[in-house]
């Protein structure tokens, strides 16, 4: 008989799965609030309509499901044949009828969830490769999906805010983003501070002598770092002085 519950018993992984499932439900809610005509509307991502985001989230679930299948079978099935293929798929998906787009989102999310649910405990450690060429255990696919659904729900631009995203997701996002800056060395002289928490979080070029410090509450700082806006953050230091107190744009991270 096929099990109807998660095969893994790892509490950390189960918590991560719950967060990804909640994020998917959150994205679904924001998508379902939109009329078919509103799918043509703009988003927080330049050049992308809500159709592009919905297609991207649907194909992303399929791509991640391929990684989970790879972990389950040992047969290499990459996320995408290439980034060109991925981009082409999104542009094509954006032209689908509203009902087809909604089905794409629903079916791909259900499929991915089943792949996760049925992945045997020991297969979660199996290595797979992301589109960026990173070798990661299959368990990483849960975070890869989580960050897509939570953040792109905000990008739909119909009421979701960074403050709606759970704090652990925001913190991990900020670690990913500032980590990408570090790898590219684009964070020179830039420090990011999260205020208003029991534990102060500081990222960026923390050894800089006179850094530009961007600070604010966690949701605002992540919104700024992700390049989605600068409401709620303040900046001080050389880059802020040069911009007459304005908050400098965050370095690119994708
Ligand atoms: Zn994305």
Tab-separated table of C-alpha atoms and ligand atoms in Angstrom:
chain	number	residue	atom	x	y	z
A	1	UNK	CA	0.000	0.000	0.000
A	2	UNK	CA	1.232	3.497	-0.808
A	3	UNK	CA	1.916	5.613	2.243
A	4	UNK	CA	-0.091	8.823	2.500
A	5	UNK	CA	2.288	10.567	4.824
A	6	UNK	CA	5.878	11.745	4.584
A	7	UNK	CA	8.450	8.959	4.563
A	8	UNK	CA	11.016	11.090	6.327
A	9	UNK	CA	10.860	11.361	10.113
A	10	UNK	CA	13.581	14.021	10.423
A	11	UNK	CA	11.950	16.846	12.453
A	12	UNK	CA	13.978	19.603	10.756
A	13	UNK	CA	13.055	18.344	7.323
A	14	UNK	CA	9.394	17.970	8.277
A	15	UNK	CA	9.384	21.585	9.507
A	16	UNK	CA	10.966	22.721	6.235
A	17	UNK	CA	8.355	20.756	4.259
A	18	UNK	CA	5.589	22.417	6.251
A	19	UNK	CA	7.036	25.835	5.433
A	20	UNK	CA	7.220	25.018	1.707
A	21	UNK	CA	3.643	23.712	1.747
A	22	UNK	CA	2.427	26.814	3.567
A	23	UNK	CA	4.247	28.969	1.035
A	24	UNK	CA	2.588	27.084	-1.804
A	25	UNK	CA	-0.819	27.594	-0.174
A	26	UNK	CA	-0.023	31.287	0.269
A	27	UNK	CA	0.950	31.640	-3.397
A	28	UNK	CA	-2.224	29.753	-4.394
A	29	UNK	CA	-4.348	32.132	-2.334
A	30	UNK	CA	-2.818	35.232	-3.915
A	31	UNK	CA	-3.146	33.694	-7.383
A	32	UNK	CA	-6.768	32.667	-6.825
A	33	UNK	CA	-7.666	36.191	-5.703
A	34	UNK	CA	-6.773	37.432	-9.182
A	35	UNK	CA	-9.342	37.450	-11.964
A	36	UNK	CA	-8.326	36.030	-15.335
A	37	UNK	CA	-7.980	39.558	-16.723
A	38	UNK	CA	-5.764	40.581	-13.810
A	39	UNK	CA	-3.269	37.868	-14.799
A	40	UNK	CA	-2.165	40.245	-17.557
A	41	UNK	CA	-1.095	42.811	-14.940
A	42	UNK	CA	2.428	43.890	-14.063
A	43	UNK	CA	4.434	42.529	-11.146
A	44	UNK	CA	7.359	43.650	-9.018
A	45	UNK	CA	9.663	41.999	-11.570
A	46	UNK	CA	10.487	44.223	-14.545
A	47	UNK	CA	9.246	42.734	-17.823
A	48	UNK	CA	7.247	39.970	-16.161
A	49	UNK	CA	3.452	39.876	-15.964
A	50	UNK	CA	1.574	37.747	-13.443
A	51	UNK	CA	1.336	35.170	-16.225
A	52	UNK	CA	5.127	34.884	-16.334
A	53	UNK	CA	5.358	34.438	-12.569
A	54	UNK	CA	2.621	31.797	-12.532
A	55	UNK	CA	4.242	29.896	-15.404
A	56	UNK	CA	7.645	30.160	-13.704
A	57	UNK	CA	6.278	28.810	-10.399
A	58	UNK	CA	4.554	25.924	-12.230
A	59	UNK	CA	7.614	24.923	-14.247
A	60	UNK	CA	9.804	25.409	-11.189
A	61	UNK	CA	7.759	22.745	-9.347
A	62	UNK	CA	8.257	20.381	-12.282
A	63	UNK	CA	11.997	21.095	-12.372
A	64	UNK	CA	12.341	20.484	-8.636
A	65	UNK	CA	10.241	17.310	-8.921
A	66	UNK	CA	12.797	16.090	-11.496
A	67	UNK	CA	15.532	16.517	-8.872
A	68	UNK	CA	13.503	14.570	-6.308
A	69	UNK	CA	12.944	11.795	-8.877
A	70	UNK	CA	16.690	11.804	-9.545
A	71	UNK	CA	17.328	11.317	-5.812
A	72	UNK	CA	14.754	8.513	-5.705
A	73	UNK	CA	15.922	6.573	-8.770
A	74	UNK	CA	19.593	7.496	-9.184
A	75	UNK	CA	18.846	8.299	-12.829
A	76	UNK	CA	20.126	11.793	-13.590
A	77	UNK	CA	17.263	14.116	-14.571
A	78	UNK	CA	18.386	17.770	-14.548
A	79	UNK	CA	16.112	20.651	-13.565
A	80	UNK	CA	16.250	22.132	-17.057
A	81	UNK	CA	18.173	21.240	-20.223
A	82	UNK	CA	19.621	24.779	-20.115
A	83	UNK	CA	18.760	28.272	-18.887
A	84	UNK	CA	17.634	29.085	-22.439
A	85	UNK	CA	15.164	26.212	-22.335
A	86	UNK	CA	13.918	27.412	-18.959
A	87	UNK	CA	13.423	30.983	-20.191
A	88	UNK	CA	11.723	29.794	-23.347
A	89	UNK	CA	9.389	27.612	-21.277
A	90	UNK	CA	8.378	30.592	-19.116
A	91	UNK	CA	7.714	32.802	-22.137
A	92	UNK	CA	5.654	30.046	-23.710
A	93	UNK	CA	3.788	29.355	-20.455
A	94	UNK	CA	2.863	33.022	-20.159
A	95	UNK	CA	0.821	32.684	-23.369
A	96	UNK	CA	-1.365	29.844	-22.023
A	97	UNK	CA	-5.070	30.419	-21.386
A	98	UNK	CA	-5.879	31.476	-17.803
A	99	UNK	CA	-7.387	28.065	-17.023
A	100	UNK	CA	-4.346	26.242	-18.390
A	101	UNK	CA	-2.017	28.480	-16.372
A	102	UNK	CA	-3.976	27.806	-13.189
A	103	UNK	CA	-3.925	24.059	-13.894
A	104	UNK	CA	-0.194	24.187	-14.503
A	105	UNK	CA	0.314	25.732	-11.078
A	106	UNK	CA	-2.065	23.341	-9.293
A	107	UNK	CA	-0.945	20.096	-10.926
A	108	UNK	CA	2.776	20.780	-10.703
A	109	UNK	CA	2.461	21.693	-7.009
A	110	UNK	CA	0.544	18.478	-6.251
A	111	UNK	CA	3.049	16.395	-8.217
A	112	UNK	CA	6.045	17.882	-6.385
A	113	UNK	CA	4.337	17.331	-3.061
A	114	UNK	CA	3.782	13.639	-3.869
A	115	UNK	CA	7.436	13.239	-4.899
A	116	UNK	CA	8.530	14.722	-1.573
A	117	UNK	CA	6.044	12.678	0.405
A	118	UNK	CA	7.132	9.369	-1.111
A	119	UNK	CA	10.892	9.967	-1.077
A	120	UNK	CA	12.371	7.320	1.252
A	121	UNK	CA	14.189	8.534	4.353
A	122	UNK	CA	17.694	7.621	3.137
A	123	UNK	CA	17.217	9.101	-0.358
A	124	UNK	CA	16.959	12.629	1.076
A	125	UNK	CA	20.768	12.569	1.399
A	126	UNK	CA	21.320	11.661	-2.261
A	127	UNK	CA	23.118	14.346	-4.228
A	128	UNK	CA	21.469	16.213	-7.091
A	129	UNK	CA	22.615	19.231	-9.123
A	130	UNK	CA	20.847	22.589	-9.372
A	131	UNK	CA	20.652	24.735	-12.510
A	132	UNK	CA	23.529	26.825	-11.086
A	133	UNK	CA	25.634	23.648	-10.975
A	134	UNK	CA	25.605	23.294	-7.192
A	135	UNK	CA	25.709	19.729	-5.820
A	136	UNK	CA	23.175	19.551	-3.013
A	137	UNK	CA	21.380	16.829	-1.054
A	138	UNK	CA	17.769	16.252	-2.128
A	139	UNK	CA	16.665	17.850	1.152
A	140	UNK	CA	17.833	21.220	-0.250
A	141	UNK	CA	15.024	21.074	-2.838
A	142	UNK	CA	12.584	21.962	-0.055
A	143	UNK	CA	14.268	25.312	0.584
A	144	UNK	CA	14.726	25.914	-3.157
A	145	UNK	CA	10.956	25.675	-3.547
A	146	UNK	CA	10.085	27.520	-0.347
A	147	UNK	CA	11.953	30.649	-1.313
A	148	UNK	CA	10.359	30.678	-4.770
A	149	UNK	CA	6.750	30.415	-3.611
A	150	UNK	CA	7.018	32.859	-0.705
A	151	UNK	CA	8.887	35.567	-2.566
A	152	UNK	CA	7.046	35.316	-5.870
A	153	UNK	CA	3.711	35.523	-3.994
A	154	UNK	CA	4.832	39.037	-3.028
A	155	UNK	CA	5.991	39.687	-6.597
A	156	UNK	CA	2.431	39.063	-7.840
A	157	UNK	CA	1.777	42.556	-6.454
A	158	UNK	CA	-1.756	42.003	-5.236
A	159	UNK	CA	-1.415	42.559	-1.535
A	160	UNK	CA	1.149	40.073	-0.211
A	161	UNK	CA	4.009	41.728	1.671
A	162	UNK	CA	7.400	40.629	2.930
A	163	UNK	CA	5.925	40.926	6.440
A	164	UNK	CA	3.618	37.992	5.520
A	165	UNK	CA	6.647	35.716	5.051
A	166	UNK	CA	7.613	33.725	8.187
A	167	UNK	CA	10.730	35.033	9.962
A	168	UNK	CA	12.800	31.834	9.496
A	169	UNK	CA	12.214	32.055	5.720
A	170	UNK	CA	13.195	35.741	5.710
A	171	UNK	CA	16.359	35.050	7.695
A	172	UNK	CA	17.449	32.287	5.371
A	173	UNK	CA	16.687	34.462	2.348
A	174	UNK	CA	18.869	37.205	3.776
A	175	UNK	CA	21.670	34.695	4.347
A	176	UNK	CA	21.365	33.492	0.730
A	177	UNK	CA	21.352	37.016	-0.677
A	178	UNK	CA	24.250	38.352	1.397
A	179	UNK	CA	26.124	35.096	0.721
A	180	UNK	CA	25.718	35.662	-3.031
A	181	UNK	CA	27.103	39.193	-2.613
A	182	UNK	CA	30.091	37.832	-0.726
A	183	UNK	CA	30.810	35.248	-3.425
A	184	UNK	CA	30.723	37.978	-6.070
A	185	UNK	CA	32.500	40.472	-3.803
A	186	UNK	CA	29.805	43.050	-4.462
A	187	UNK	CA	29.283	43.790	-0.774
A	188	UNK	CA	32.515	45.718	-0.246
A	189	UNK	CA	31.890	48.451	2.329
A	190	UNK	CA	28.280	47.427	2.850
A	191	UNK	CA	26.809	46.194	6.133
A	192	UNK	CA	23.222	45.056	6.631
A	193	UNK	CA	21.669	45.193	10.092
A	194	UNK	CA	18.352	43.767	11.209
A	195	UNK	CA	16.870	45.812	14.054
A	196	UNK	CA	14.083	45.167	16.538
A	197	UNK	CA	14.936	41.528	17.279
A	198	UNK	CA	16.175	39.883	20.484
A	199	UNK	CA	19.212	38.757	18.568
A	200	UNK	CA	20.777	41.391	16.360
A	201	UNK	CA	21.568	40.052	12.892
A	202	UNK	CA	24.429	41.576	10.945
A	203	UNK	CA	25.550	40.590	7.453
A	204	UNK	CA	27.826	41.906	4.729
A	205	UNK	CA	31.303	43.434	4.895
A	206	UNK	CA	31.480	43.463	8.692
A	207	UNK	CA	35.236	44.152	8.795
A	208	UNK	CA	35.017	47.342	6.714
A	209	UNK	CA	36.446	50.411	8.469
A	210	UNK	CA	33.735	52.925	7.587
A	211	UNK	CA	30.943	50.905	6.017
A	212	UNK	CA	27.619	52.050	4.670
A	213	UNK	CA	25.104	50.515	7.046
A	214	UNK	CA	21.594	49.690	5.836
A	215	UNK	CA	19.264	48.794	8.683
A	216	UNK	CA	15.630	48.137	9.462
A	217	UNK	CA	13.195	45.445	10.580
A	218	UNK	CA	13.697	41.983	9.044
A	219	UNK	CA	10.931	42.130	6.371
A	220	UNK	CA	12.043	45.588	5.172
A	221	UNK	CA	15.710	44.639	5.042
A	222	UNK	CA	14.963	41.509	3.009
A	223	UNK	CA	12.703	43.473	0.676
A	224	UNK	CA	15.536	45.933	0.076
A	225	UNK	CA	18.231	43.240	-0.230
A	226	UNK	CA	16.109	41.333	-2.769
A	227	UNK	CA	15.825	44.502	-4.870
A	228	UNK	CA	12.075	44.828	-4.275
A	229	UNK	CA	11.964	48.301	-2.682
A	230	UNK	CA	13.402	50.316	0.196
A	231	UNK	CA	10.456	51.197	2.415
A	232	UNK	CA	11.256	50.886	6.116
A	233	UNK	CA	15.059	50.820	5.802
A	234	UNK	CA	17.542	53.596	6.565
A	235	UNK	CA	21.118	54.027	5.445
A	236	UNK	CA	24.124	55.765	6.985
A	237	UNK	CA	27.731	55.991	5.855
A	238	UNK	CA	29.661	56.896	2.698
A	239	UNK	CA	27.227	55.541	0.078
A	240	UNK	CA	24.281	57.167	1.858
A	241	UNK	CA	26.170	60.486	2.137
A	242	UNK	CA	26.980	60.378	-1.559
A	243	UNK	CA	23.284	59.877	-2.283
A	244	UNK	CA	22.339	62.674	0.149
A	245	UNK	CA	20.916	60.294	2.722
A	246	UNK	CA	19.029	58.140	0.234
A	247	UNK	CA	19.200	54.368	0.588
A	248	UNK	CA	21.599	52.934	-2.006
A	249	UNK	CA	20.343	50.164	-4.299
A	250	UNK	CA	21.234	46.681	-3.106
A	251	UNK	CA	23.793	44.734	-5.181
A	252	UNK	CA	22.344	42.157	-7.566
A	253	UNK	CA	22.117	38.636	-6.178
A	254	UNK	CA	20.719	36.467	-8.995
B	1	LIG	ZN1	12.088	32.533	-9.302
